[in-house]
Amino acid sequence: MGGMNPLRRASRKKPPTERLVTLVGRPGCHLCADARAVVSAVCGEVGARWEEKDIEQDAELYRRYWEQIPVVLVDGEQHDFWRVDERRLRRALGA
């Protein structure tokens, strides 16, 4: 059994209410607005917390994700970019 597998499995079993979804985008971005609607709806439905970060206000986020926005992170790990799939996000949150 690999060293990381049990940890990874355990982290996926956290209930949605213990997960944090981060939407990285920028003002005036229509794909970001679409992503916000999906993230807000899914998180509201499953009880997960979510936050939004402005890529233009964070040099590290800008460096890492500028060409991919909007980017969705689940517990700090990249989950999706450009378009957010509602079913896939729900599954990632364990719902």
PDB file of C-alpha atoms in Angstrom:
ATOM      1  CA  MET A   1       0.000   0.000   0.000  1.00  0.00           C
ATOM      2  CA  GLY A   2       1.423   3.406  -0.986  1.00  0.00           C
ATOM      3  CA  GLY A   3       2.214   5.913   1.751  1.00  0.00           C
ATOM      4  CA  MET A   4      -0.062   8.651   0.423  1.00  0.00           C
ATOM      5  CA  ASN A   5      -3.087   6.578  -0.532  1.00  0.00           C
ATOM      6  CA  PRO A   6      -4.624   6.192   2.957  1.00  0.00           C
ATOM      7  CA  LEU A   7      -4.213   9.924   3.593  1.00  0.00           C
ATOM      8  CA  ARG A   8      -5.777  10.800   0.288  1.00  0.00           C
ATOM      9  CA  ARG A   9      -8.701   8.446   0.863  1.00  0.00           C
ATOM     10  CA  ALA A  10      -9.240   9.872   4.342  1.00  0.00           C
ATOM     11  CA  SER A  11      -9.300  13.458   3.084  1.00  0.00           C
ATOM     12  CA  ARG A  12     -11.982  12.607   0.529  1.00  0.00           C
ATOM     13  CA  LYS A  13     -14.182  11.213   3.263  1.00  0.00           C
ATOM     14  CA  LYS A  14     -14.462  14.545   5.053  1.00  0.00           C
ATOM     15  CA  PRO A  15     -18.093  15.632   5.037  1.00  0.00           C
ATOM     16  CA  PRO A  16     -18.957  18.524   2.704  1.00  0.00           C
ATOM     17  CA  THR A  17     -19.444  20.809   5.724  1.00  0.00           C
ATOM     18  CA  GLU A  18     -15.700  20.487   6.479  1.00  0.00           C
ATOM     19  CA  ARG A  19     -14.590  21.319   2.938  1.00  0.00           C
ATOM     20  CA  LEU A  20     -13.575  24.727   1.609  1.00  0.00           C
ATOM     21  CA  VAL A  21     -14.051  25.683  -2.032  1.00  0.00           C
ATOM     22  CA  THR A  22     -12.070  28.655  -3.339  1.00  0.00           C
ATOM     23  CA  LEU A  23     -13.020  30.407  -6.558  1.00  0.00           C
ATOM     24  CA  VAL A  24     -10.092  32.305  -8.072  1.00  0.00           C
ATOM     25  CA  GLY A  25     -11.163  34.872 -10.634  1.00  0.00           C
ATOM     26  CA  ARG A  26     -11.213  38.574 -11.428  1.00  0.00           C
ATOM     27  CA  PRO A  27     -13.819  41.300 -11.742  1.00  0.00           C
ATOM     28  CA  GLY A  28     -15.543  41.558 -15.118  1.00  0.00           C
ATOM     29  CA  CYS A  29     -14.809  37.954 -16.131  1.00  0.00           C
ATOM     30  CA  HIS A  30     -17.982  36.324 -17.513  1.00  0.00           C
ATOM     31  CA  LEU A  31     -16.659  32.776 -17.025  1.00  0.00           C
ATOM     32  CA  CYS A  32     -15.923  33.723 -13.403  1.00  0.00           C
ATOM     33  CA  ALA A  33     -19.530  34.844 -12.975  1.00  0.00           C
ATOM     34  CA  ASP A  34     -20.713  31.508 -14.412  1.00  0.00           C
ATOM     35  CA  ALA A  35     -18.370  29.622 -12.068  1.00  0.00           C
ATOM     36  CA  ARG A  36     -19.546  31.695  -9.093  1.00  0.00           C
ATOM     37  CA  ALA A  37     -23.151  30.679  -9.774  1.00  0.00           C
ATOM     38  CA  VAL A  38     -22.227  26.962  -9.867  1.00  0.00           C
ATOM     39  CA  VAL A  39     -19.968  27.111  -6.794  1.00  0.00           C
ATOM     40  CA  SER A  40     -22.530  29.090  -4.812  1.00  0.00           C
ATOM     41  CA  ALA A  41     -25.377  26.719  -5.731  1.00  0.00           C
ATOM     42  CA  VAL A  42     -23.451  23.482  -5.089  1.00  0.00           C
ATOM     43  CA  CYS A  43     -21.887  24.681  -1.826  1.00  0.00           C
ATOM     44  CA  GLY A  44     -25.244  25.976  -0.620  1.00  0.00           C
ATOM     45  CA  GLU A  45     -26.850  22.650  -1.439  1.00  0.00           C
ATOM     46  CA  VAL A  46     -24.240  20.428   0.259  1.00  0.00           C
ATOM     47  CA  GLY A  47     -23.283  22.763   3.109  1.00  0.00           C
ATOM     48  CA  ALA A  48     -19.664  23.398   2.083  1.00  0.00           C
ATOM     49  CA  ARG A  49     -17.990  26.745   2.776  1.00  0.00           C
ATOM     50  CA  TRP A  50     -16.715  28.781  -0.153  1.00  0.00           C
ATOM     51  CA  GLU A  51     -14.719  31.920  -0.720  1.00  0.00           C
ATOM     52  CA  GLU A  52     -13.715  34.026  -3.667  1.00  0.00           C
ATOM     53  CA  LYS A  53     -10.247  35.449  -4.337  1.00  0.00           C
ATOM     54  CA  ASP A  54      -9.399  38.201  -6.819  1.00  0.00           C
ATOM     55  CA  ILE A  55      -6.408  37.025  -8.838  1.00  0.00           C
ATOM     56  CA  GLU A  56      -5.405  40.638  -9.477  1.00  0.00           C
ATOM     57  CA  GLN A  57      -4.878  41.169  -5.731  1.00  0.00           C
ATOM     58  CA  ASP A  58      -2.599  38.154  -5.146  1.00  0.00           C
ATOM     59  CA  ALA A  59       0.747  37.830  -6.952  1.00  0.00           C
ATOM     60  CA  GLU A  60       1.123  34.103  -6.203  1.00  0.00           C
ATOM     61  CA  LEU A  61      -2.374  33.243  -7.469  1.00  0.00           C
ATOM     62  CA  TYR A  62      -1.709  35.417 -10.519  1.00  0.00           C
ATOM     63  CA  ARG A  63       1.550  33.605 -11.259  1.00  0.00           C
ATOM     64  CA  ARG A  64       0.004  30.150 -10.866  1.00  0.00           C
ATOM     65  CA  TYR A  65      -3.435  30.522 -12.414  1.00  0.00           C
ATOM     66  CA  TRP A  66      -3.683  33.612 -14.650  1.00  0.00           C
ATOM     67  CA  GLU A  67      -4.159  31.659 -17.894  1.00  0.00           C
ATOM     68  CA  GLN A  68      -6.733  29.309 -16.350  1.00  0.00           C
ATOM     69  CA  ILE A  69      -9.221  31.550 -14.564  1.00  0.00           C
ATOM     70  CA  PRO A  70     -11.685  30.937 -13.234  1.00  0.00           C
ATOM     71  CA  VAL A  71      -9.989  28.265 -11.139  1.00  0.00           C
ATOM     72  CA  VAL A  72     -11.761  26.271  -8.454  1.00  0.00           C
ATOM     73  CA  LEU A  73      -9.781  24.827  -5.559  1.00  0.00           C
ATOM     74  CA  VAL A  74     -11.144  22.287  -3.094  1.00  0.00           C
ATOM     75  CA  ASP A  75      -9.276  22.414   0.223  1.00  0.00           C
ATOM     76  CA  GLY A  76      -6.466  24.283  -1.520  1.00  0.00           C
ATOM     77  CA  GLU A  77      -5.966  21.787  -4.362  1.00  0.00           C
ATOM     78  CA  GLN A  78      -6.878  22.649  -7.940  1.00  0.00           C
ATOM     79  CA  HIS A  79     -10.137  20.996  -8.917  1.00  0.00           C
ATOM     80  CA  ASP A  80     -11.285  22.650 -12.138  1.00  0.00           C
ATOM     81  CA  PHE A  81     -10.653  25.655 -14.378  1.00  0.00           C
ATOM     82  CA  TRP A  82     -12.434  27.676 -17.079  1.00  0.00           C
ATOM     83  CA  ARG A  83     -15.750  25.897 -16.693  1.00  0.00           C
ATOM     84  CA  VAL A  84     -17.002  24.303 -13.497  1.00  0.00           C
ATOM     85  CA  ASP A  85     -18.929  21.066 -13.811  1.00  0.00           C
ATOM     86  CA  GLU A  86     -21.673  20.952 -11.197  1.00  0.00           C
ATOM     87  CA  ARG A  87     -21.753  17.137 -10.895  1.00  0.00           C
ATOM     88  CA  ARG A  88     -17.964  16.876 -10.690  1.00  0.00           C
ATOM     89  CA  LEU A  89     -17.800  19.515  -7.939  1.00  0.00           C
ATOM     90  CA  ARG A  90     -20.554  17.766  -6.008  1.00  0.00           C
ATOM     91  CA  ARG A  91     -18.616  14.478  -6.236  1.00  0.00           C
ATOM     92  CA  ALA A  92     -15.360  16.166  -5.151  1.00  0.00           C
ATOM     93  CA  LEU A  93     -17.154  17.443  -2.053  1.00  0.00           C
ATOM     94  CA  GLY A  94     -18.369  13.940  -1.248  1.00  0.00           C
ATOM     95  CA  ALA A  95     -22.027  14.755  -1.874  1.00  0.00           C
TER      96      ALA A  95
END
